[in-house]
CSV table of C-alpha atoms in Angstrom, one decimal:
chain,number,residue,atom,x,y,z
A,12,UNK,CA,18.4,-88.7,152.8
A,13,UNK,CA,21.1,-91.1,154.1
A,14,UNK,CA,18.8,-92.3,156.8
A,15,UNK,CA,15.7,-92.9,154.4
A,16,UNK,CA,18.3,-94.9,152.2
A,17,UNK,CA,19.3,-96.9,154.9
A,18,UNK,CA,16.0,-97.8,155.9
A,19,UNK,CA,14.7,-98.8,152.5
A,20,UNK,CA,18.0,-101.0,152.0
A,21,UNK,CA,17.6,-102.9,155.5
A,22,UNK,CA,14.1,-102.5,156.6
A,23,UNK,CA,14.7,-105.0,159.6
A,24,UNK,CA,17.9,-104.6,160.8
A,25,UNK,CA,18.7,-100.8,161.0
A,26,UNK,CA,16.2,-98.8,163.2
A,27,UNK,CA,15.8,-95.4,161.4
A,28,UNK,CA,15.7,-92.1,163.4
A,29,UNK,CA,12.1,-92.0,164.9
A,30,UNK,CA,12.0,-89.3,167.7
A,31,UNK,CA,13.8,-86.3,168.4
A,32,UNK,CA,14.8,-88.1,171.8
A,33,UNK,CA,17.4,-90.4,170.1
A,34,UNK,CA,20.7,-88.4,170.0
A,35,UNK,CA,22.5,-90.9,167.3
A,36,UNK,CA,21.7,-94.3,165.8
A,37,UNK,CA,24.8,-96.2,167.4
A,38,UNK,CA,23.4,-95.3,170.9
A,39,UNK,CA,19.8,-96.6,170.1
A,40,UNK,CA,20.5,-100.0,171.2
A,41,UNK,CA,22.1,-98.9,174.3
A,42,UNK,CA,19.1,-96.7,175.2
A,43,UNK,CA,16.6,-99.0,174.6
A,44,UNK,CA,17.0,-100.9,177.8
A,45,UNK,CA,16.7,-97.9,179.9
A,46,UNK,CA,13.2,-97.6,178.8
A,47,UNK,CA,11.9,-101.2,179.6
A,48,UNK,CA,12.8,-103.8,182.2
A,49,UNK,CA,16.3,-105.0,182.7
A,50,UNK,CA,15.7,-108.7,181.3
A,51,UNK,CA,18.5,-110.4,183.4
A,52,UNK,CA,19.1,-113.0,180.8
A,53,UNK,CA,22.1,-114.8,182.5
A,54,UNK,CA,20.2,-116.7,185.4
A,55,UNK,CA,17.1,-117.9,183.2
A,56,UNK,CA,18.9,-119.3,180.2
A,57,UNK,CA,20.8,-122.0,182.3
A,58,UNK,CA,17.7,-122.7,184.3
A,59,UNK,CA,15.5,-123.1,181.3
A,60,UNK,CA,18.0,-125.7,179.8
A,61,UNK,CA,18.5,-127.3,183.2
A,62,UNK,CA,14.9,-127.6,183.3
A,63,UNK,CA,14.4,-129.1,179.5
A,64,UNK,CA,16.8,-131.6,180.3
A,65,UNK,CA,15.3,-132.7,183.5
A,66,UNK,CA,12.1,-133.2,181.4
A,67,UNK,CA,13.8,-135.2,178.6
A,68,UNK,CA,15.4,-137.3,181.2
A,69,UNK,CA,12.2,-138.2,182.9
A,70,UNK,CA,10.5,-138.7,179.5
A,71,UNK,CA,13.4,-141.3,178.6
A,72,UNK,CA,13.1,-142.8,182.3
A,73,UNK,CA,9.5,-143.3,181.6
A,74,UNK,CA,10.0,-145.0,178.4
A,75,UNK,CA,12.6,-147.1,179.3
A,76,UNK,CA,10.5,-148.3,182.4
A,77,UNK,CA,7.8,-150.0,179.8
A,78,UNK,CA,9.3,-153.6,178.8
A,79,UNK,CA,10.3,-153.9,175.3
A,80,UNK,CA,7.8,-156.1,173.3
A,81,UNK,CA,8.4,-158.7,170.9
A,82,UNK,CA,7.1,-158.1,167.6
A,83,UNK,CA,4.2,-160.2,167.0
A,84,UNK,CA,4.7,-163.3,164.5
A,85,UNK,CA,1.9,-163.1,161.7
A,86,UNK,CA,2.2,-166.8,161.2
A,87,UNK,CA,0.5,-167.6,164.2
A,88,UNK,CA,-2.6,-165.4,163.8
A,89,UNK,CA,-5.1,-167.1,161.5
A,90,UNK,CA,-6.2,-164.7,158.8
A,91,UNK,CA,-10.5,-163.8,159.6
A,92,UNK,CA,-11.5,-165.0,156.1
A,93,UNK,CA,-10.5,-168.5,157.4
A,94,UNK,CA,-12.6,-168.3,160.9
A,95,UNK,CA,-15.6,-168.0,158.7
A,96,UNK,CA,-17.3,-172.0,159.5
A,97,UNK,CA,-19.7,-171.5,157.0
A,98,UNK,CA,-17.2,-172.8,154.5
A,99,UNK,CA,-17.2,-176.5,154.7
A,100,UNK,CA,-15.8,-178.7,152.3
A,101,UNK,CA,-18.1,-181.6,151.3
A,102,UNK,CA,-16.2,-184.8,150.2
A,103,UNK,CA,-17.9,-187.7,148.3
A,104,UNK,CA,-18.2,-191.0,149.9
A,105,UNK,CA,-15.2,-193.3,149.2
A,106,UNK,CA,-15.8,-197.0,148.1
A,107,UNK,CA,-14.8,-199.7,150.0
A,108,UNK,CA,-11.6,-200.7,147.7
A,109,UNK,CA,-10.5,-196.9,147.7
A,110,UNK,CA,-10.3,-196.9,151.4
A,111,UNK,CA,-8.7,-200.2,151.5
A,112,UNK,CA,-6.1,-199.1,149.2
A,113,UNK,CA,-5.5,-196.1,151.0
A,114,UNK,CA,-4.8,-197.7,154.5
A,115,UNK,CA,-2.5,-200.0,152.6
A,116,UNK,CA,-0.5,-197.6,151.0
A,117,UNK,CA,-0.2,-195.7,154.5
A,118,UNK,CA,1.1,-198.7,155.9
A,119,UNK,CA,3.5,-199.1,153.2
A,120,UNK,CA,4.7,-195.4,153.3
A,121,UNK,CA,4.7,-195.8,157.2
A,122,UNK,CA,7.2,-198.9,157.2
A,123,UNK,CA,9.1,-197.1,154.2
A,124,UNK,CA,9.6,-194.1,156.4
A,125,UNK,CA,10.4,-196.2,159.6
A,126,UNK,CA,13.4,-198.2,157.6
A,127,UNK,CA,14.8,-194.8,156.4
A,128,UNK,CA,14.8,-193.3,159.9
A,129,UNK,CA,16.3,-196.4,161.5
A,130,UNK,CA,19.0,-196.3,158.6
A,131,UNK,CA,19.7,-192.6,159.3
A,132,UNK,CA,19.9,-193.3,163.0
A,133,UNK,CA,22.3,-196.5,162.5
A,134,UNK,CA,24.4,-193.8,160.0
A,135,UNK,CA,24.8,-191.3,162.9
A,136,UNK,CA,25.9,-193.8,165.4
A,137,UNK,CA,28.2,-195.6,162.8
A,138,UNK,CA,29.6,-191.9,162.3
A,139,UNK,CA,30.2,-191.5,166.0
A,140,UNK,CA,32.0,-194.9,166.4
A,141,UNK,CA,33.9,-194.2,163.6
A,142,UNK,CA,35.1,-190.8,164.9
A,143,UNK,CA,35.7,-191.9,168.4
A,144,UNK,CA,38.0,-194.9,167.1
A,145,UNK,CA,39.6,-192.4,164.9
A,146,UNK,CA,40.4,-190.0,167.7
A,147,UNK,CA,41.4,-193.0,170.1
A,148,UNK,CA,44.2,-194.1,167.5
A,149,UNK,CA,45.2,-190.3,167.1
A,150,UNK,CA,45.7,-190.1,170.8
A,151,UNK,CA,48.0,-193.2,170.7
A,152,UNK,CA,50.0,-191.8,167.9
A,153,UNK,CA,50.4,-188.2,169.2
A,154,UNK,CA,49.0,-186.3,172.2
A,155,UNK,CA,49.6,-183.0,170.6
A,156,UNK,CA,47.3,-183.8,167.6
A,157,UNK,CA,44.7,-185.1,169.7
A,158,UNK,CA,44.4,-182.1,171.7
A,159,UNK,CA,44.5,-180.1,168.5
A,160,UNK,CA,41.6,-182.1,167.2
A,161,UNK,CA,39.5,-182.0,170.3
A,162,UNK,CA,39.6,-178.2,169.9
A,163,UNK,CA,36.6,-176.2,168.6
A,164,UNK,CA,36.6,-174.8,165.2
A,165,UNK,CA,36.5,-171.2,164.8
A,166,UNK,CA,35.8,-170.9,161.1
A,167,UNK,CA,33.0,-173.4,161.1
A,168,UNK,CA,30.3,-170.8,162.2
A,169,UNK,CA,28.8,-168.8,160.5
A,170,UNK,CA,27.7,-171.7,158.1
A,171,UNK,CA,25.4,-171.0,155.3
A,172,UNK,CA,23.8,-173.4,152.9
A,173,UNK,CA,21.4,-173.2,150.3
A,174,UNK,CA,18.6,-175.9,149.7
A,175,UNK,CA,18.8,-178.1,146.8
A,176,UNK,CA,16.5,-177.3,143.9
A,177,UNK,CA,14.4,-179.5,141.9
A,178,UNK,CA,16.1,-178.4,138.6
A,179,UNK,CA,19.3,-177.1,137.6
A,180,UNK,CA,19.4,-173.5,136.6
A,181,UNK,CA,18.3,-173.4,132.6
A,182,UNK,CA,21.3,-172.1,130.7
A,183,UNK,CA,20.9,-169.0,128.8
A,184,UNK,CA,17.9,-167.9,130.8
A,185,UNK,CA,17.4,-164.1,130.7
A,186,UNK,CA,15.1,-162.7,133.4
A,187,UNK,CA,12.8,-160.0,132.9
A,188,UNK,CA,13.9,-156.9,134.6
A,189,UNK,CA,12.3,-155.8,137.9
A,190,UNK,CA,12.5,-154.9,141.5
A,191,UNK,CA,11.6,-156.4,145.1
A,192,UNK,CA,10.1,-154.0,147.4
A,193,UNK,CA,9.8,-154.8,150.9
A,194,UNK,CA,6.6,-154.0,152.2
A,195,UNK,CA,6.9,-155.7,155.9
A,196,UNK,CA,4.7,-154.0,158.6
A,197,UNK,CA,6.8,-152.0,160.9
A,198,UNK,CA,5.7,-152.3,164.4
A,199,UNK,CA,6.8,-149.7,167.0
A,200,UNK,CA,6.4,-149.4,170.9
B,15,UNK,CA,2.3,-178.9,206.0
B,16,UNK,CA,0.4,-181.9,206.0
B,17,UNK,CA,-0.6,-184.0,203.2
B,18,UNK,CA,-4.0,-182.3,201.6
B,19,UNK,CA,-5.7,-185.5,201.2
B,20,UNK,CA,-8.8,-187.6,202.1
B,21,UNK,CA,-7.1,-189.9,204.5
B,22,UNK,CA,-7.1,-189.2,207.9
B,23,UNK,CA,-4.3,-191.6,209.1
B,24,UNK,CA,-1.9,-189.4,210.4
B,25,UNK,CA,-0.7,-191.7,213.4
B,26,UNK,CA,0.3,-194.3,210.8
B,27,UNK,CA,4.1,-194.7,209.6
B,28,UNK,CA,3.0,-194.4,206.2
B,29,UNK,CA,1.7,-190.6,206.8
B,30,UNK,CA,2.9,-188.3,204.5
B,31,UNK,CA,4.2,-191.1,201.8
B,32,UNK,CA,4.7,-189.9,198.5
B,33,UNK,CA,5.5,-186.1,199.3
B,34,UNK,CA,8.1,-184.5,197.0
B,35,UNK,CA,7.4,-181.0,196.7
B,36,UNK,CA,9.1,-180.0,199.7
B,37,UNK,CA,12.2,-181.6,198.4
B,38,UNK,CA,12.2,-179.4,195.3
B,39,UNK,CA,14.0,-175.9,195.4
B,40,UNK,CA,11.7,-173.1,195.6
B,41,UNK,CA,10.2,-171.5,192.2
B,42,UNK,CA,9.9,-167.7,192.0
B,43,UNK,CA,6.1,-167.0,191.5
B,44,UNK,CA,5.9,-166.2,187.8
B,45,UNK,CA,4.4,-162.5,187.5
B,46,UNK,CA,1.6,-162.3,184.9
B,47,UNK,CA,3.6,-159.9,182.3
B,48,UNK,CA,7.2,-161.0,182.9
B,49,UNK,CA,9.8,-158.6,181.7
B,50,UNK,CA,11.0,-160.0,178.2
B,51,UNK,CA,14.6,-160.3,179.4
B,52,UNK,CA,17.5,-161.7,177.2
B,53,UNK,CA,18.8,-164.8,178.4
B,54,UNK,CA,22.5,-165.1,179.3
B,55,UNK,CA,24.7,-165.5,176.1
B,56,UNK,CA,26.8,-168.6,176.4
B,57,UNK,CA,30.3,-168.2,175.0
B,58,UNK,CA,31.6,-171.9,175.3
B,59,UNK,CA,35.0,-173.5,176.3
B,60,UNK,CA,37.6,-174.5,174.1
B,61,UNK,CA,35.9,-177.8,173.5
B,62,UNK,CA,32.4,-176.7,173.3
B,63,UNK,CA,30.6,-174.2,171.4
B,64,UNK,CA,28.4,-171.6,173.0
B,65,UNK,CA,24.9,-170.6,172.0
B,66,UNK,CA,24.5,-171.5,168.3
B,67,UNK,CA,21.4,-170.5,166.2
B,68,UNK,CA,20.2,-172.8,163.6
B,69,UNK,CA,18.0,-170.4,161.3
B,70,UNK,CA,15.9,-171.9,158.4
B,71,UNK,CA,14.5,-169.4,155.8
B,72,UNK,CA,11.9,-170.2,153.2
B,73,UNK,CA,9.0,-168.8,151.1
B,74,UNK,CA,7.2,-172.1,152.0
B,75,UNK,CA,5.9,-171.6,155.8
B,76,UNK,CA,4.9,-175.5,156.1
B,77,UNK,CA,8.3,-177.0,155.1
B,78,UNK,CA,10.2,-174.6,157.3
B,79,UNK,CA,7.7,-175.4,160.1
B,80,UNK,CA,8.3,-179.1,159.6
B,81,UNK,CA,12.2,-178.9,159.0
B,82,UNK,CA,12.2,-176.9,162.4
B,83,UNK,CA,10.4,-179.5,163.9
B,84,UNK,CA,12.7,-182.2,162.8
B,85,UNK,CA,15.9,-180.3,163.7
B,86,UNK,CA,14.1,-179.8,167.4
B,87,UNK,CA,13.4,-183.6,167.5
B,88,UNK,CA,16.6,-184.5,166.3
B,89,UNK,CA,18.5,-182.4,169.0
B,90,UNK,CA,16.7,-183.7,171.5
B,91,UNK,CA,17.4,-187.4,170.4
B,92,UNK,CA,20.9,-187.1,170.2
B,93,UNK,CA,21.0,-185.2,173.4
B,94,UNK,CA,21.8,-181.8,172.3
B,95,UNK,CA,20.5,-179.0,174.9
B,96,UNK,CA,18.1,-177.1,172.9
B,97,UNK,CA,17.7,-173.6,174.5
B,98,UNK,CA,14.9,-172.0,172.6
B,99,UNK,CA,13.0,-172.5,169.6
B,100,UNK,CA,11.5,-169.5,168.2
B,101,UNK,CA,9.9,-168.0,164.8
B,102,UNK,CA,11.4,-164.4,163.5
B,103,UNK,CA,8.9,-162.1,162.1
B,104,UNK,CA,7.4,-162.8,158.8
B,105,UNK,CA,9.0,-160.6,155.8
B,106,UNK,CA,6.8,-159.5,152.8
B,107,UNK,CA,8.3,-158.6,149.5
B,108,UNK,CA,6.5,-157.4,146.5
B,109,UNK,CA,7.9,-158.7,143.3
B,110,UNK,CA,7.6,-156.0,140.3
B,111,UNK,CA,8.7,-156.7,137.0
B,112,UNK,CA,9.2,-154.5,133.7
B,113,UNK,CA,6.8,-155.4,130.9
B,114,UNK,CA,8.5,-156.2,127.9
B,115,UNK,CA,6.6,-153.7,125.6
B,116,UNK,CA,6.3,-150.8,128.4
B,117,UNK,CA,7.8,-148.9,131.1
B,118,UNK,CA,5.4,-149.5,133.6
B,119,UNK,CA,6.2,-152.1,136.8
B,120,UNK,CA,3.7,-154.8,136.8
B,121,UNK,CA,3.0,-156.7,140.2
B,122,UNK,CA,3.9,-160.3,139.6
B,123,UNK,CA,3.4,-161.9,143.1
B,124,UNK,CA,3.5,-161.1,146.9
B,125,UNK,CA,6.0,-163.1,148.3
B,126,UNK,CA,6.2,-163.8,152.3
B,127,UNK,CA,9.7,-165.3,153.7
B,128,UNK,CA,9.3,-167.2,156.9
B,129,UNK,CA,12.2,-167.9,159.3
B,130,UNK,CA,12.4,-170.4,162.1
B,131,UNK,CA,15.3,-170.4,164.6
B,132,UNK,CA,16.4,-173.4,166.9
B,133,UNK,CA,18.9,-172.4,169.5
B,134,UNK,CA,21.2,-174.9,171.2
B,135,UNK,CA,24.0,-174.7,173.5
B,136,UNK,CA,26.8,-176.8,174.8
B,137,UNK,CA,27.5,-178.7,171.4
B,138,UNK,CA,30.9,-180.7,171.4
B,139,UNK,CA,33.6,-179.9,168.9
B,140,UNK,CA,33.6,-183.5,167.7
B,141,UNK,CA,29.9,-183.7,167.5
B,142,UNK,CA,29.2,-180.5,165.5
B,143,UNK,CA,30.3,-181.9,162.4
B,144,UNK,CA,28.2,-184.9,162.6
B,145,UNK,CA,25.0,-182.7,163.4
B,146,UNK,CA,25.7,-180.6,160.6
B,147,UNK,CA,25.9,-183.5,158.2
B,148,UNK,CA,22.6,-184.8,159.5
B,149,UNK,CA,20.9,-181.6,159.2
B,150,UNK,CA,22.2,-180.8,155.5
B,151,UNK,CA,21.1,-184.3,154.3
B,152,UNK,CA,17.6,-183.8,155.4
B,153,UNK,CA,17.6,-179.9,154.0
B,154,UNK,CA,14.4,-179.7,152.2
B,155,UNK,CA,14.0,-177.8,148.7
B,156,UNK,CA,13.9,-173.9,149.1
B,157,UNK,CA,14.8,-173.8,152.6
B,158,UNK,CA,17.9,-171.9,153.4
B,159,UNK,CA,19.9,-172.9,156.4
B,160,UNK,CA,22.2,-170.7,158.4
B,161,UNK,CA,23.9,-171.7,161.6
B,162,UNK,CA,25.7,-169.0,163.3
B,163,UNK,CA,26.4,-167.9,166.9
B,164,UNK,CA,23.9,-166.3,169.0
B,165,UNK,CA,24.4,-162.6,169.6
B,166,UNK,CA,22.6,-159.5,171.2
B,167,UNK,CA,21.9,-158.2,167.9
B,168,UNK,CA,19.9,-161.1,167.2
B,169,UNK,CA,17.8,-160.8,170.1
B,170,UNK,CA,17.3,-157.2,169.7
B,171,UNK,CA,16.0,-157.8,166.2
B,172,UNK,CA,13.0,-159.5,167.5
B,173,UNK,CA,11.9,-156.7,169.7
B,174,UNK,CA,9.9,-153.7,168.5
B,175,UNK,CA,11.6,-150.7,167.7
B,176,UNK,CA,11.2,-147.5,170.0
B,177,UNK,CA,11.6,-144.5,167.7
B,178,UNK,CA,10.7,-142.0,170.3
B,179,UNK,CA,13.5,-143.6,172.8
B,180,UNK,CA,15.8,-143.4,170.4
B,181,UNK,CA,15.0,-139.9,169.2
B,182,UNK,CA,15.3,-138.7,172.8
B,183,UNK,CA,18.3,-140.5,173.4
B,184,UNK,CA,20.0,-139.2,170.4
B,185,UNK,CA,19.0,-135.7,171.2
B,186,UNK,CA,20.5,-136.4,174.7
B,187,UNK,CA,23.9,-137.3,173.5
């Protein structure tokens, strides 16, 4: 009854006494290999592991051989719905005064922008000239300070600046609760 | 190699006049599928900065494109060497907000973030603040400016991810 109890308690682990050829439970494990072929585990395992490692190395080499590709930029790909040439806007014909007005406006705008650009270039040149003069004077004052001024500024980068906004932030604005979900397409090679 | 032209006056002293290609250094023939290799990252000396990335980010693509073009032309005009000028992949964000009476998240908008990068090198230490001043004064609304040094990680972020390779490498080590 002891053996039946054992067999019901651990049905997989403990082998129960089957035939009268088995002398005792303790020698069961030792007697089994005598019936079947010896397995010789010592040689096959390291060889199998070595073969596995070689296969992995080969796979890695093959993958590394392929050059890494750049992620395609979606901005430069026109969406197919805009390639449809049947959508053409038909503009009404403009009157003579309107075209004249537009041409003259464009000329005034060009002149304005040219003056703006010239002023900007002039400003940059004056900045450079003023800086050079200041450095010259500094050199005359003390060589050490001049050398220290010439050196690059380590704290300058990284430099971050938000663009200006049209209006200042509203005081006492309560934004609705929400969240941002990133749905960028992930490209894999 | 003789001049490949229709004139046959090889005995004249003016033969071969105008040839110059043989004086230029030999260019390696460009393969069709050139391996995307990272260019050498310049570290810079004491008086010069190395590779600097001017990154412009915005939701508006036209603005950011035009600003990138402006910065590129400005650098050309001021004799600052522009190494590379490229676009980073577009990021798409879905903005959801919570309704006032309700617990459901409602879709508000789909925003696309565009980023352009102008890479310059060899910027002198005295000229850097002037360049930054010029760029800042022309910064349009909504365009976020970031100027930082170029690193390998920046380059790697442009490449496609290879999950199988990373998995195998993780398994190996």
